[in-house]
């Protein structure tokens, strides 16, 4: 293995550590959100739940590269809480584009 190979491997490891830190921060944030008291209905107050900012889970999955079932699970787990990523409309989850982007995935 050459010195250049080692340098490249170190750079890859540094990037992986950065991504792992982001995942751990996200996980910690979601655990804290689950412990928080449910807020009142966010639909009326939150601009990110305005109709122009909502897409169905299939569209969000395709756009952001997140599995559809994971998006639906996040919606269920955060429903009615601060930081919720979606709302149920007509029996289907609608995901906030702004809130998905804010997750910095």
C-alpha positions as a Markdown table, in Angstrom:
| # | Residue | x | y | z |
|---|---|---|---|---|
| 1 | Unk | 0.0 | 0.0 | 0.0 |
| 2 | Unk | 1.4 | 3.3 | -1.0 |
| 3 | Unk | 1.4 | 6.6 | 0.9 |
| 4 | Unk | -1.2 | 7.9 | -1.6 |
| 5 | Unk | -3.5 | 5.0 | -0.8 |
| 6 | Unk | -3.2 | 5.6 | 2.9 |
| 7 | Unk | -4.0 | 9.3 | 2.4 |
| 8 | Unk | -7.1 | 8.4 | 0.4 |
| 9 | Unk | -8.2 | 5.9 | 3.0 |
| 10 | Unk | -7.8 | 8.5 | 5.7 |
| 11 | Unk | -9.9 | 11.0 | 3.8 |
| 12 | Unk | -12.6 | 8.3 | 3.3 |
| 13 | Unk | -12.6 | 7.4 | 7.0 |
| 14 | Unk | -12.9 | 11.1 | 7.9 |
| 15 | Unk | -15.9 | 11.5 | 5.7 |
| 16 | Unk | -17.5 | 8.4 | 7.1 |
| 17 | Unk | -17.0 | 9.6 | 10.7 |
| 18 | Unk | -18.6 | 12.9 | 9.7 |
| 19 | Unk | -21.7 | 11.0 | 8.3 |
| 20 | Unk | -21.8 | 8.8 | 11.4 |
| 21 | Unk | -21.8 | 12.0 | 13.6 |
| 22 | Unk | -24.7 | 13.3 | 11.5 |
| 23 | Unk | -26.7 | 10.1 | 12.0 |
| 24 | Unk | -26.0 | 10.0 | 15.7 |
| 25 | Unk | -27.1 | 13.7 | 16.0 |
| 26 | Unk | -30.3 | 12.9 | 14.1 |
| 27 | Unk | -31.0 | 9.9 | 16.2 |
| 28 | Unk | -30.5 | 11.9 | 19.4 |
| 29 | Unk | -32.7 | 14.6 | 18.1 |
| 30 | Unk | -35.5 | 12.2 | 17.3 |
| 31 | Unk | -35.2 | 10.5 | 20.7 |
| 32 | Unk | -35.5 | 14.0 | 22.4 |
| 33 | Unk | -38.5 | 14.8 | 20.1 |
| 34 | Unk | -40.2 | 11.6 | 21.2 |
| 35 | Unk | -39.8 | 12.6 | 24.9 |
| 36 | Unk | -41.2 | 16.1 | 24.3 |
| 37 | Unk | -44.8 | 17.0 | 25.1 |
| 38 | Unk | -47.0 | 16.9 | 22.1 |
| 39 | Unk | -47.7 | 20.3 | 20.7 |
| 40 | Unk | -51.2 | 21.4 | 19.6 |
| 41 | Unk | -52.2 | 21.0 | 16.0 |
| 42 | Unk | -49.3 | 22.3 | 13.9 |
| 43 | Unk | -51.1 | 22.4 | 10.7 |
| 44 | Unk | -52.6 | 25.8 | 11.2 |
| 45 | Unk | -49.4 | 27.5 | 12.4 |
| 46 | Unk | -46.6 | 25.8 | 10.4 |
| 47 | Unk | -45.8 | 27.1 | 6.9 |
| 48 | Unk | -44.0 | 23.9 | 6.1 |
| 49 | Unk | -47.4 | 22.1 | 6.3 |
| 50 | Unk | -48.9 | 24.4 | 3.7 |
| 51 | Unk | -50.3 | 22.6 | 0.6 |
| 52 | Unk | -47.5 | 23.8 | -1.6 |
| 53 | Unk | -44.8 | 22.2 | 0.6 |
| 54 | Unk | -46.4 | 18.8 | 1.0 |
| 55 | Unk | -45.8 | 15.7 | -1.2 |
| 56 | Unk | -46.9 | 12.1 | -0.8 |
| 57 | Unk | -44.4 | 9.6 | 0.6 |
| 58 | Unk | -43.7 | 8.0 | -2.8 |
| 59 | Unk | -42.7 | 11.3 | -4.3 |
| 60 | Unk | -40.6 | 12.2 | -1.2 |
| 61 | Unk | -38.9 | 8.8 | -1.3 |
| 62 | Unk | -38.0 | 9.3 | -4.9 |
| 63 | Unk | -36.9 | 12.9 | -4.5 |
| 64 | Unk | -34.7 | 12.4 | -1.4 |
| 65 | Unk | -33.6 | 8.8 | -1.8 |
| 66 | Unk | -35.2 | 7.7 | 1.4 |
| 67 | Unk | -37.2 | 4.4 | 1.5 |
| 68 | Unk | -41.0 | 5.1 | 1.5 |
| 69 | Unk | -41.6 | 2.8 | 4.5 |
| 70 | Unk | -39.0 | 4.7 | 6.5 |
| 71 | Unk | -40.7 | 8.0 | 5.7 |
| 72 | Unk | -44.1 | 6.6 | 6.8 |
| 73 | Unk | -42.5 | 5.3 | 10.0 |
| 74 | Unk | -41.0 | 8.7 | 10.8 |
| 75 | Unk | -44.4 | 10.3 | 10.1 |
| 76 | Unk | -46.1 | 7.9 | 12.6 |
| 77 | Unk | -43.4 | 8.3 | 15.2 |
| 78 | Unk | -43.5 | 12.1 | 15.2 |
| 79 | Unk | -47.2 | 12.7 | 14.5 |
| 80 | Unk | -48.5 | 15.6 | 16.6 |
| 81 | Unk | -45.1 | 16.4 | 18.1 |
| 82 | Unk | -42.7 | 19.2 | 17.5 |
| 83 | Unk | -40.5 | 18.3 | 14.5 |
| 84 | Unk | -43.1 | 16.1 | 12.8 |
| 85 | Unk | -42.3 | 15.6 | 9.2 |
| 86 | Unk | -45.7 | 14.9 | 7.9 |
| 87 | Unk | -49.5 | 15.0 | 8.3 |
| 88 | Unk | -52.2 | 12.5 | 7.4 |
| 89 | Unk | -54.6 | 13.8 | 4.8 |
| 90 | Unk | -57.3 | 11.6 | 3.3 |
| 91 | Unk | -55.8 | 8.5 | 5.0 |
| 92 | Unk | -52.4 | 9.1 | 3.4 |
| 93 | Unk | -49.2 | 10.6 | 4.7 |
| 94 | Unk | -48.1 | 13.9 | 3.2 |
| 95 | Unk | -44.5 | 14.8 | 3.9 |
| 96 | Unk | -43.2 | 18.3 | 4.3 |
| 97 | Unk | -40.4 | 19.0 | 1.8 |
| 98 | Unk | -39.0 | 21.8 | 4.1 |
| 99 | Unk | -38.7 | 19.5 | 7.1 |
| 100 | Unk | -37.1 | 16.7 | 5.1 |
| 101 | Unk | -34.5 | 19.1 | 3.8 |
| 102 | Unk | -33.9 | 20.4 | 7.3 |
| 103 | Unk | -32.9 | 16.9 | 8.3 |
| 104 | Unk | -29.8 | 17.4 | 6.1 |
| 105 | Unk | -29.9 | 13.8 | 4.8 |
